[in-house]
Coordinates of C-alpha atoms and ligand atoms in Angstrom, one line a residue:
Chain R
M1 CA -43.4 -50.1 -27.4
S2 CA -41.4 -47.7 -29.5
T3 CA -39.9 -45.3 -27.0
V4 CA -37.5 -42.6 -28.3
D5 CA -34.6 -42.3 -26.0
E6 CA -32.4 -40.0 -28.1
V7 CA -33.2 -36.4 -27.6
R8 CA -32.3 -34.3 -30.5
G9 CA -33.3 -30.9 -29.1
R10 CA -30.8 -29.1 -27.0
P11 CA -31.4 -27.1 -23.9
V12 CA -31.3 -23.3 -24.3
A13 CA -28.4 -21.7 -22.5
D14 CA -29.4 -19.7 -19.5
V15 CA -28.0 -16.2 -19.6
A16 CA -29.0 -15.1 -16.1
L17 CA -26.1 -14.1 -13.9
P18 CA -24.9 -16.9 -11.6
E19 CA -26.2 -16.6 -8.0
P20 CA -23.0 -15.5 -6.2
E21 CA -22.2 -12.8 -8.8
R22 CA -25.7 -11.3 -8.4
D23 CA -25.3 -11.3 -4.6
R24 CA -22.0 -9.5 -4.9
S25 CA -23.3 -6.8 -7.2
R26 CA -26.3 -6.2 -4.9
R27 CA -23.9 -5.8 -1.9
T28 CA -21.8 -3.3 -3.8
L29 CA -24.9 -1.3 -4.6
L30 CA -26.0 -1.4 -0.9
G31 CA -22.5 -0.1 0.1
W32 CA -22.8 2.8 -2.3
R33 CA -26.3 3.7 -1.0
L34 CA -25.1 3.7 2.6
A35 CA -22.2 5.9 1.7
V36 CA -24.5 8.4 0.1
V37 CA -26.8 8.4 3.1
A38 CA -23.8 9.0 5.4
L39 CA -22.6 11.9 3.3
L40 CA -26.1 13.5 3.4
L41 CA -26.2 13.2 7.2
V42 CA -22.8 14.8 7.6
C43 CA -23.9 17.7 5.3
W44 CA -27.1 18.0 7.3
E45 CA -25.0 18.5 10.5
L46 CA -22.3 20.8 9.0
V47 CA -24.1 23.1 6.6
P48 CA -26.5 24.7 9.1
R49 CA -23.6 25.2 11.5
L50 CA -21.4 26.8 8.8
M51 CA -24.1 29.2 7.6
S52 CA -23.4 32.8 8.6
A53 CA -27.1 33.7 9.2
P54 CA -28.7 30.8 11.1
S55 CA -32.3 30.3 10.1
A56 CA -35.0 29.0 12.4
F57 CA -36.0 26.4 9.8
I58 CA -32.6 25.0 8.9
V59 CA -31.3 23.1 12.0
P60 CA -28.4 20.6 12.2
L61 CA -29.0 16.9 12.6
S62 CA -28.0 16.9 16.2
A63 CA -30.6 19.6 17.0
S64 CA -33.3 17.6 15.2
L65 CA -32.5 14.5 17.2
R66 CA -32.6 16.5 20.4
A67 CA -36.0 17.9 19.5
G68 CA -37.2 14.4 18.7
A69 CA -36.1 13.2 22.1
D70 CA -37.9 16.1 23.8
Q71 CA -41.1 15.3 22.0
W72 CA -40.6 11.6 22.4
S73 CA -44.0 10.7 23.9
P74 CA -46.3 12.6 21.4
I75 CA -44.3 11.2 18.5
V76 CA -44.4 7.6 19.8
G77 CA -48.1 8.1 20.5
S78 CA -48.8 9.1 17.0
L79 CA -47.0 6.2 15.4
W80 CA -49.8 3.8 15.8
P81 CA -52.6 6.0 14.3
T82 CA -50.5 6.4 11.2
L83 CA -49.3 2.9 11.0
S84 CA -52.7 1.3 11.6
A85 CA -54.3 3.6 9.0
I86 CA -51.7 2.6 6.5
L87 CA -52.0 -1.1 7.1
V88 CA -55.8 -1.1 7.0
A89 CA -55.9 1.0 3.9
L90 CA -53.3 -1.2 2.2
V91 CA -55.5 -4.3 2.8
F92 CA -58.5 -2.5 1.4
A93 CA -56.7 -1.0 -1.6
W94 CA -55.0 -4.3 -2.5
L95 CA -58.0 -6.6 -2.0
V96 CA -60.5 -4.3 -3.8
G97 CA -57.9 -3.4 -6.5
I98 CA -57.0 -7.0 -7.2
V99 CA -60.6 -8.4 -7.3
A100 CA -61.9 -5.4 -9.3
G101 CA -58.9 -5.5 -11.6
F102 CA -59.5 -9.2 -12.3
V103 CA -63.2 -8.8 -13.0
I104 CA -62.7 -5.8 -15.3
G105 CA -59.7 -7.3 -17.0
T106 CA -61.4 -10.6 -17.8
S107 CA -64.8 -9.2 -18.9
P108 CA -64.8 -7.3 -22.3
R109 CA -68.0 -5.6 -21.4
L110 CA -66.5 -3.8 -18.4
R111 CA -63.3 -2.7 -20.2
F112 CA -64.7 0.8 -20.6
L113 CA -64.3 1.2 -16.8
L114 CA -60.5 1.1 -17.3
L115 CA -60.8 4.4 -19.2
I116 CA -62.7 6.0 -16.3
F117 CA -60.2 4.7 -13.7
G118 CA -57.3 5.7 -15.9
A119 CA -58.7 9.3 -16.0
L120 CA -59.3 9.2 -12.2
Y121 CA -55.6 8.3 -11.7
A122 CA -54.7 11.6 -13.3
V123 CA -57.0 13.6 -11.0
P124 CA -55.4 15.0 -7.8
L125 CA -57.9 13.1 -5.5
V126 CA -56.8 15.2 -2.5
V127 CA -59.6 17.6 -3.5
V128 CA -62.2 15.1 -2.2
Y129 CA -60.6 14.7 1.2
P130 CA -62.3 17.7 2.7
L131 CA -65.6 16.3 1.6
I132 CA -64.8 12.9 3.1
S133 CA -63.6 14.4 6.4
V134 CA -66.8 16.4 6.6
W135 CA -69.0 13.4 6.1
L136 CA -67.1 11.0 8.3
G137 CA -65.3 13.2 10.7
P138 CA -61.5 13.7 10.6
G139 CA -60.6 10.4 12.4
Q140 CA -59.2 7.1 11.4
V141 CA -62.2 6.1 9.3
S142 CA -62.0 9.0 6.8
K143 CA -58.2 8.6 6.6
V144 CA -58.5 4.9 5.8
L145 CA -61.3 5.5 3.3
F146 CA -59.4 8.2 1.5
A147 CA -56.1 6.3 1.4
S148 CA -57.8 3.2 0.2
L149 CA -59.4 5.2 -2.6
Y150 CA -56.1 6.7 -3.5
G151 CA -54.2 3.4 -3.5
V152 CA -56.8 1.2 -5.1
I153 CA -56.6 2.8 -8.6
P154 CA -53.0 1.8 -9.6
V155 CA -53.6 -1.7 -8.2
L156 CA -56.8 -2.1 -10.2
L157 CA -55.2 -0.7 -13.4
T158 CA -52.1 -2.8 -13.3
T159 CA -54.0 -6.0 -12.3
A160 CA -56.4 -5.5 -15.2
S161 CA -53.6 -4.9 -17.7
G162 CA -51.7 -7.9 -16.2
V163 CA -54.8 -10.1 -16.8
R164 CA -55.4 -8.8 -20.2
S165 CA -51.8 -9.4 -21.3
V166 CA -52.0 -13.2 -20.5
D167 CA -51.3 -15.1 -23.7
E168 CA -54.6 -16.0 -25.5
G169 CA -53.0 -19.4 -26.3
L170 CA -52.6 -20.3 -22.6
R171 CA -56.2 -19.5 -22.0
R172 CA -57.4 -21.5 -25.0
S173 CA -55.2 -24.6 -24.4
A174 CA -56.3 -24.7 -20.7
Q175 CA -60.0 -24.5 -21.8
S176 CA -59.4 -27.3 -24.3
M177 CA -58.0 -29.4 -21.4
G178 CA -61.3 -28.9 -19.6
A179 CA -60.4 -26.0 -17.2
S180 CA -63.5 -24.7 -15.5
P181 CA -63.8 -20.9 -15.3
R182 CA -62.6 -21.1 -11.7
Q183 CA -59.6 -23.3 -12.6
L184 CA -58.8 -21.0 -15.5
L185 CA -58.6 -18.1 -13.0
T186 CA -56.7 -19.9 -10.2
K187 CA -54.3 -22.0 -12.3
V188 CA -53.7 -19.9 -15.3
L189 CA -54.7 -16.3 -15.1
I190 CA -53.6 -15.4 -11.6
P191 CA -50.2 -17.1 -11.8
A192 CA -49.6 -15.6 -15.2
A193 CA -50.6 -12.1 -14.2
L194 CA -48.8 -12.2 -10.8
P195 CA -45.6 -10.4 -11.6
V196 CA -47.5 -7.4 -13.0
V197 CA -50.0 -7.5 -10.2
V198 CA -47.2 -7.3 -7.6
S199 CA -45.7 -4.2 -9.3
G200 CA -49.2 -2.6 -8.9
L201 CA -49.2 -3.5 -5.2
R202 CA -46.0 -1.6 -4.8
L203 CA -47.4 1.5 -6.6
G204 CA -50.6 1.4 -4.6
G205 CA -48.6 1.0 -1.3
G206 CA -46.7 4.2 -2.0
L207 CA -49.8 6.1 -2.7
V208 CA -51.6 4.8 0.5
L209 CA -48.7 6.1 2.6
I210 CA -48.7 9.5 0.9
A211 CA -52.5 9.7 1.3
V212 CA -52.5 8.9 5.0
I213 CA -49.8 11.5 5.8
V214 CA -51.5 14.1 3.6
C215 CA -54.9 13.5 5.4
E216 CA -53.2 13.9 8.8
M217 CA -51.5 17.1 7.7
L218 CA -54.7 18.6 6.4
A219 CA -56.9 17.8 9.4
S220 CA -55.5 19.0 12.8
T221 CA -57.7 16.6 14.7
S222 CA -57.1 13.4 12.8
G223 CA -54.0 12.4 14.8
G224 CA -50.8 10.7 13.5
I225 CA -47.4 11.8 12.4
G226 CA -48.8 14.1 9.7
T227 CA -50.8 16.1 12.2
L228 CA -47.8 16.4 14.5
I229 CA -45.8 17.8 11.6
T230 CA -48.4 20.5 11.0
A231 CA -48.5 21.2 14.8
Y232 CA -44.7 21.6 15.1
R233 CA -44.6 23.7 12.0
V234 CA -47.1 26.1 13.5
Q235 CA -45.1 26.1 16.8
F236 CA -41.9 26.9 14.8
N237 CA -40.3 23.7 16.3
A238 CA -38.2 23.0 13.2
G239 CA -36.1 20.3 14.8
A240 CA -39.3 18.3 15.7
V241 CA -40.6 18.8 12.1
Y242 CA -37.4 17.3 10.7
F243 CA -37.5 14.5 13.1
C244 CA -41.1 13.6 12.1
I245 CA -40.1 13.8 8.5
L246 CA -37.3 11.3 9.3
V247 CA -40.0 9.0 10.8
V248 CA -42.1 9.2 7.7
L249 CA -39.1 8.5 5.5
A250 CA -38.4 5.4 7.6
F251 CA -42.0 4.2 7.1
A252 CA -41.7 4.7 3.4
L253 CA -38.3 3.1 3.2
V254 CA -39.3 0.0 5.1
M255 CA -42.5 -0.4 3.1
D256 CA -40.9 0.1 -0.3
Q257 CA -38.0 -2.3 0.5
T258 CA -40.5 -5.0 1.7
L259 CA -42.7 -4.6 -1.4
G260 CA -39.6 -4.4 -3.6
A261 CA -38.2 -7.6 -2.2
I262 CA -41.5 -9.4 -2.8
E263 CA -41.7 -7.9 -6.3
R264 CA -38.1 -9.0 -7.1
R265 CA -38.9 -12.5 -5.8
V266 CA -42.0 -12.9 -7.9
A267 CA -40.4 -11.4 -10.9
G268 CA -37.3 -13.5 -10.4
D269 CA -39.4 -16.7 -10.3
A270 CA -41.2 -15.6 -13.4
A271 CA -37.9 -14.8 -15.2
K272 CA -36.6 -18.2 -14.2
T273 CA -39.5 -19.8 -16.0
T274 CA -40.5 -17.4 -18.7
R275 CA -41.4 -19.0 -21.9
T276 CA -39.0 -18.0 -24.7
Q277 CA -40.2 -18.1 -28.2
P278 CA -39.1 -21.0 -30.3
T279 CA -36.4 -19.9 -32.6
P280 CA -37.3 -20.7 -36.2
G281 CA -34.8 -21.7 -38.9
Chain H
M1 CA -55.8 -50.2 -47.1
T2 CA -58.0 -51.3 -44.3
I3 CA -61.6 -50.2 -44.2
P4 CA -62.3 -48.2 -41.1
Q5 CA -64.0 -50.4 -38.5
L6 CA -66.9 -49.3 -36.3
N7 CA -66.0 -49.4 -32.6
A8 CA -68.6 -51.8 -31.1
E9 CA -68.2 -50.4 -27.6
R10 CA -69.0 -46.9 -28.7
P11 CA -71.7 -47.1 -31.3
L12 CA -71.6 -44.2 -33.8
T13 CA -74.4 -42.8 -35.8
D14 CA -72.0 -43.0 -38.7
E15 CA -68.4 -44.0 -39.1
A16 CA -67.0 -40.6 -38.5
V17 CA -65.4 -40.0 -35.1
I18 CA -65.5 -36.3 -35.6
R19 CA -67.7 -34.5 -38.1
V20 CA -68.8 -30.9 -38.8
T21 CA -71.4 -30.0 -41.3
G22 CA -72.5 -26.7 -42.9
I23 CA -70.0 -24.7 -40.8
Q24 CA -70.2 -21.0 -41.3
H25 CA -68.2 -18.7 -39.2
S26 CA -67.6 -14.9 -39.0
Y27 CA -65.5 -13.1 -36.5
H28 CA -67.1 -10.0 -35.0
T29 CA -64.7 -7.1 -35.0
A30 CA -65.0 -3.3 -34.5
R31 CA -65.1 -2.9 -38.3
G32 CA -68.0 -5.4 -38.7
P33 CA -68.1 -9.2 -39.3
V34 CA -65.1 -10.9 -40.9
P35 CA -66.1 -14.0 -42.8
A36 CA -63.7 -16.9 -42.0
L37 CA -65.4 -20.1 -43.1
E38 CA -68.3 -20.7 -45.5
N39 CA -70.2 -24.0 -45.7
V40 CA -67.5 -26.3 -44.6
D41 CA -68.0 -30.0 -44.1
V42 CA -65.2 -32.1 -42.6
S43 CA -65.2 -35.5 -41.1
A44 CA -62.6 -38.1 -40.0
G45 CA -63.1 -41.7 -39.4
P46 CA -61.7 -43.7 -36.5
K47 CA -57.9 -44.1 -36.6
R48 CA -57.5 -41.8 -39.6
F49 CA -54.8 -39.3 -39.9
V50 CA -56.2 -36.3 -41.8
S51 CA -54.3 -33.2 -42.7
I52 CA -55.7 -29.8 -43.5
V53 CA -53.6 -27.6 -45.9
G54 CA -54.3 -24.3 -47.5
P55 CA -53.0 -20.7 -47.8
S56 CA -52.6 -18.7 -44.7
G57 CA -55.8 -17.0 -43.7
C58 CA -58.1 -19.6 -45.2
G59 CA -59.5 -20.5 -41.9
K60 CA -57.6 -23.6 -40.8
S61 CA -57.1 -22.5 -37.3
T62 CA -60.6 -21.3 -37.0
L63 CA -61.9 -24.7 -38.2
L64 CA -59.7 -26.5 -35.7
M65 CA -60.9 -24.4 -32.8
I66 CA -64.5 -25.1 -33.9
L67 CA -63.7 -28.8 -34.0
A68 CA -62.2 -28.4 -30.5
G69 CA -65.3 -26.7 -29.2
L70 CA -63.3 -23.6 -28.3
I71 CA -65.3 -21.3 -30.5
T72 CA -68.9 -21.6 -31.5
P73 CA -69.5 -21.3 -35.2
T74 CA -72.0 -18.8 -36.5
A75 CA -73.9 -21.8 -38.1
G76 CA -73.4 -25.5 -38.5
D77 CA -73.4 -28.7 -36.4
R78 CA -70.5 -30.5 -34.7
Y79 CA -70.4 -34.1 -33.6
V80 CA -67.8 -36.1 -31.8
A81 CA -68.4 -39.9 -31.4
G82 CA -71.9 -39.3 -32.6
A83 CA -72.9 -36.8 -29.9
K84 CA -73.5 -33.1 -30.6
V85 CA -70.7 -30.8 -29.4
T86 CA -71.3 -27.5 -27.6
G87 CA -67.9 -27.0 -25.9
P88 CA -64.5 -28.5 -25.1
Q89 CA -64.5 -32.2 -24.5
P90 CA -61.3 -32.9 -22.7
D91 CA -62.0 -36.7 -22.4
K92 CA -62.4 -37.1 -26.1
V93 CA -60.7 -34.3 -27.9
A94 CA -57.2 -32.9 -27.2
V95 CA -55.5 -30.0 -28.9
A96 CA -51.8 -29.1 -29.5
F97 CA -51.1 -25.6 -30.8
Q98 CA -48.3 -24.2 -32.8
D99 CA -47.1 -22.2 -29.8
A100 CA -46.6 -25.0 -27.4
C101 CA -48.7 -23.0 -24.9
L102 CA -46.9 -24.5 -21.8
L103 CA -47.4 -22.8 -18.5
P104 CA -44.0 -21.1 -17.9
W105 CA -44.1 -21.5 -14.1
R106 CA -44.6 -25.3 -14.2
S107 CA -42.0 -27.9 -14.8
A108 CA -42.3 -30.2 -17.9
L109 CA -43.9 -32.9 -15.7
D110 CA -46.4 -30.6 -14.1
N111 CA -47.3 -29.3 -17.6
V112 CA -47.9 -32.8 -19.0
A113 CA -50.0 -33.7 -15.9
F114 CA -52.0 -30.5 -16.0
P115 CA -55.1 -32.1 -17.7
L116 CA -55.2 -34.7 -15.0
E117 CA -54.9 -32.1 -12.3
L118 CA -57.8 -30.2 -13.8
R119 CA -59.7 -33.5 -13.6
K120 CA -58.6 -33.8 -9.9
D121 CA -56.9 -37.1 -10.3
P122 CA -54.8 -38.2 -7.3
R123 CA -51.3 -36.8 -7.3
A124 CA -49.5 -40.1 -7.4
E125 CA -51.4 -41.1 -10.5
R126 CA -50.8 -37.8 -12.2
E127 CA -47.0 -38.1 -11.7
A128 CA -46.9 -41.7 -12.8
R129 CA -48.8 -41.0 -16.0
G130 CA -46.9 -37.8 -16.6
R131 CA -43.6 -39.5 -16.4
E132 CA -44.8 -42.3 -18.7
L133 CA -45.9 -39.8 -21.3
L134 CA -42.7 -37.8 -21.0
E135 CA -40.7 -41.0 -21.6
K136 CA -42.9 -41.8 -24.6
V137 CA -41.9 -38.5 -26.3
G138 CA -38.3 -39.0 -25.4
L139 CA -38.0 -36.5 -22.5
A140 CA -37.6 -39.0 -19.6
G141 CA -34.7 -37.0 -18.1
Y142 CA -36.4 -33.6 -18.4
A143 CA -39.3 -33.9 -16.0
D144 CA -38.0 -31.1 -13.7
R145 CA -37.0 -28.6 -16.5
Y146 CA -39.0 -25.5 -17.0
P147 CA -40.2 -24.6 -20.5
R148 CA -37.6 -21.9 -21.0
E149 CA -34.9 -24.4 -20.3
L150 CA -36.1 -26.6 -23.2
S151 CA -35.6 -26.1 -26.9
G152 CA -38.5 -25.4 -29.3
G153 CA -38.7 -29.0 -30.3
M154 CA -38.7 -30.2 -26.8
R155 CA -41.4 -27.8 -25.8
Q156 CA -43.5 -29.2 -28.7
R157 CA -42.9 -32.8 -27.4
V158 CA -44.1 -31.7 -24.0
A159 CA -47.2 -30.2 -25.6
V160 CA -47.9 -33.5 -27.5
A161 CA -47.4 -35.5 -24.3
R162 CA -49.8 -33.2 -22.5
A163 CA -52.4 -33.8 -25.3
L164 CA -51.9 -37.5 -25.3
I165 CA -52.3 -37.8 -21.5
Q166 CA -56.0 -37.0 -22.1
R167 CA -56.2 -40.3 -24.0
P168 CA -58.2 -38.5 -26.7
A169 CA -60.2 -40.2 -29.4
V170 CA -59.4 -37.2 -31.5
L171 CA -56.1 -35.3 -31.5
L172 CA -56.2 -31.9 -33.1
M173 CA -52.9 -30.3 -34.0
D174 CA -52.5 -26.7 -35.4
E175 CA -49.2 -26.4 -37.2
P176 CA -47.5 -28.1 -34.2
F177 CA -44.1 -28.1 -35.9
G178 CA -44.5 -24.8 -37.8
A179 CA -42.0 -22.9 -35.7
L180 CA -39.3 -25.6 -35.9
D181 CA -36.4 -25.8 -38.3
E182 CA -36.7 -28.2 -41.2
Q183 CA -34.5 -31.0 -39.7
T184 CA -36.3 -31.0 -36.3
R185 CA -39.6 -30.8 -38.2
M186 CA -38.8 -34.0 -40.1
D187 CA -37.7 -35.8 -36.9
M188 CA -40.8 -34.7 -35.1
G189 CA -43.0 -36.0 -38.0
E190 CA -41.3 -39.3 -37.9
E191 CA -41.7 -39.6 -34.2
L192 CA -45.4 -38.5 -34.3
L193 CA -46.1 -41.4 -36.7
R194 CA -44.3 -43.8 -34.4
L195 CA -46.4 -42.6 -31.5
W196 CA -49.5 -42.7 -33.5
D197 CA -48.8 -46.3 -34.5
E198 CA -49.1 -47.1 -30.8
I199 CA -52.1 -45.0 -30.0
H200 CA -53.9 -45.1 -33.3
N201 CA -56.5 -42.5 -32.6
T202 CA -57.9 -40.0 -35.1
V203 CA -55.6 -37.1 -35.8
I204 CA -56.5 -33.9 -37.6
F205 CA -53.3 -32.1 -38.4
V206 CA -53.1 -28.5 -39.8
T207 CA -50.0 -27.6 -41.7
H208 CA -48.8 -25.5 -44.5
N209 CA -46.0 -27.9 -45.4
L210 CA -47.3 -30.1 -48.2
A211 CA -44.6 -32.7 -47.9
E212 CA -45.3 -33.1 -44.2
A213 CA -49.1 -33.5 -45.0
V214 CA -48.4 -36.2 -47.6
Y215 CA -45.9 -38.0 -45.4
L216 CA -48.2 -38.2 -42.3
S217 CA -51.7 -38.5 -43.6
D218 CA -54.3 -40.9 -44.9
E219 CA -56.1 -38.1 -46.5
V220 CA -55.4 -34.4 -47.0
I221 CA -58.1 -31.7 -47.1
V222 CA -57.3 -28.8 -49.3
M223 CA -58.8 -25.4 -48.3
A224 CA -59.0 -22.1 -50.2
A225 CA -59.4 -18.6 -48.9
R226 CA -61.9 -15.8 -49.3
P227 CA -64.2 -17.3 -48.4
G228 CA -62.6 -20.1 -46.3
R229 CA -63.8 -23.4 -47.9
V230 CA -62.9 -27.0 -48.6
V231 CA -61.9 -27.5 -52.3
E232 CA -60.8 -31.1 -52.3
R233 CA -60.1 -34.2 -50.4
V234 CA -57.0 -36.1 -51.6
L235 CA -56.6 -39.7 -50.5
I236 CA -52.9 -40.6 -49.7
D237 CA -52.7 -44.2 -50.5
L238 CA -49.1 -44.7 -49.5
P239 CA -48.4 -47.9 -47.6
R240 CA -47.6 -47.8 -43.9
P241 CA -45.3 -47.9 -42.0
R242 CA -43.6 -45.1 -43.9
P243 CA -39.8 -44.9 -43.8
V244 CA -38.4 -41.4 -44.4
E245 CA -37.1 -42.6 -47.8
I246 CA -40.7 -42.7 -49.0
T247 CA -40.5 -39.0 -49.5
E248 CA -38.2 -39.6 -52.5
T249 CA -40.5 -42.0 -54.3
E250 CA -42.3 -41.0 -57.4
K251 CA -45.7 -41.6 -55.9
F252 CA -45.0 -39.3 -53.0
L253 CA -43.8 -36.5 -55.3
H254 CA -46.8 -37.0 -57.5
L255 CA -49.1 -36.5 -54.6
R256 CA -47.2 -33.5 -53.2
N257 CA -47.3 -31.9 -56.7
R258 CA -51.0 -32.5 -57.0
L259 CA -51.6 -30.7 -53.7
W260 CA -49.4 -27.9 -54.8
R261 CA -51.3 -27.5 -58.1
L262 CA -54.6 -27.6 -56.2
I263 CA -53.5 -24.7 -54.0
R264 CA -52.0 -22.8 -56.8
S265 CA -55.1 -23.0 -58.9
Q266 CA -57.1 -21.3 -56.2
E267 CA -55.1 -18.1 -56.1
Ligands
ADP301 N1 -59.9 -13.3 -33.5 C1 -60.1 -12.9 -34.8 N2 -60.8 -11.8 -35.0 C2 -61.0 -11.4 -36.3 N3 -60.7 -12.1 -37.4 C3 -60.0 -13.2 -37.2 C4 -59.7 -13.7 -35.9 N4 -59.0 -14.9 -36.1 C5 -58.9 -15.1 -37.4 N5 -59.5 -14.1 -38.1 C6 -59.6 -14.0 -39.6 O1 -60.2 -15.2 -40.0 C7 -59.6 -15.7 -41.2 C8 -59.1 -17.1 -41.0 O2 -58.1 -17.1 -40.0 P1 -57.3 -18.4 -39.5 O3 -58.4 -19.4 -39.1 O4 -56.3 -18.0 -38.5 O5 -56.6 -18.9 -40.8 P2 -55.3 -19.8 -41.0 O6 -55.1 -20.6 -39.7 O7 -55.7 -20.7 -42.1 O8 -54.2 -19.0 -41.3 C9 -58.5 -14.7 -41.5 O9 -58.9 -13.8 -42.5 C10 -58.2 -14.0 -40.2 O10 -57.8 -12.7 -40.5
MG302 MG1 -53.4 -20.7 -38.4

């Protein structure tokens, strides 16, 4: 047995920031963000009070909170229709987008579909909502369908491009080792494409939320926060409108932070293990 | 030199472990077919170390992928151990590419054991064999490292270990040391010979480095471009084992120069 115990290669230096330093810089960033938010809230309270001619549509923070408290029960009652529509549409958009993206990304014959979906992405799909609500009625079903349609496209496009960008060599070498088409998918293509796919999920998530709120604002009978916003606007209840907008912002913030955390995690794992090119010479 | 012996347990129709005949291949592109190989015959006997040299673009990689069953040639037949080939044969043929092609999200050990995982071997066995192979290529202490934490040469060793874990009758290598610096390349060549001494399977080794081809091989196949074809088979009758000093002998230089002239005369 001639084993070689002397290793001549040397490990490549890792240039990533050490863990505690990264944590500290993230905490500083969070501090700044909170400061900016606090400043905005103070301005919101003070500017309307200081204005010489008070307007019905510019009300201070405290008045908005009071209006929210007055309208507590309709607002709480409309949380679930909105939230459930978002969650169901997210599942549809993600599942269909990922599966279709993988199928289209891996089959050269279906590639032309990417052009079509790419073009659709540029179209303001809101125009089809009136049609959908006429066919299916203005309730949860049409909301979910429309939001899924809206969210599925970026998921599909990014998934397909993620799959297509997987190194040809990885594919080939896995095949030479006897990977079945299924193993190739689960053990090579999916993990390799994962970071890109997750960034698509975040984009799709944002669009789903927008689409659900827009549907609700357009159809006065569809229920949900969006419908309430329209209703309060018609009633000139500016404080309640602002309060509902705050609720929507909170939705968006929670969702984006969650998806962002997942994305960072996946991307972090990938960065930790990314193949660097051998340096010649 | 020993005459290649037939393996009695695995009867062959002829003495070649791997053989392709009348290979013709064109790539289909948007601008029409690109001819890559024309009427290529290549074979390698058991326990032979055969190198393929030639200018870039002459179809070496294409030929290797055809041998590996990764692409189907436009025309021609392929045999491994006497049986006709239609696709990859992981139990008989292993491939190591220039780019180590390691899965970046797997540790060195999990990369080496990947072929066994695809075969659904039990985990304990995969780990044991993986560690054994890592030790063989001198990376015993690096099982838990990820590819990006390894140098280019170490990544290439992992790729070689991963190919050898398949216990292939034929090992195909496409410029495996092409991206390494000269010193590492020489070290890797030396180690490859040491490993090969132990395993003694058939190796087909693509390179554009003529000294490397002479140093490693029993025979060198010289190819030319446009169209990609075989122009000559040169027998390398240097004794084995081959210490590195052999590269300074007159015979070595003579063989290397002969290959060089063959390639030059094709341009
Ligand atoms: N996927 C491909 N599509 C089209 N042409 C290709 C492809 N791969 C290789 N070729 C062409 O085939 C010829 C042989 O290429 P290759 O086998 O890579 O040569 P070598 O490995 O000797 O440099 C070249 O002219 C190259 O441009
Ligand atoms: Mg090549």
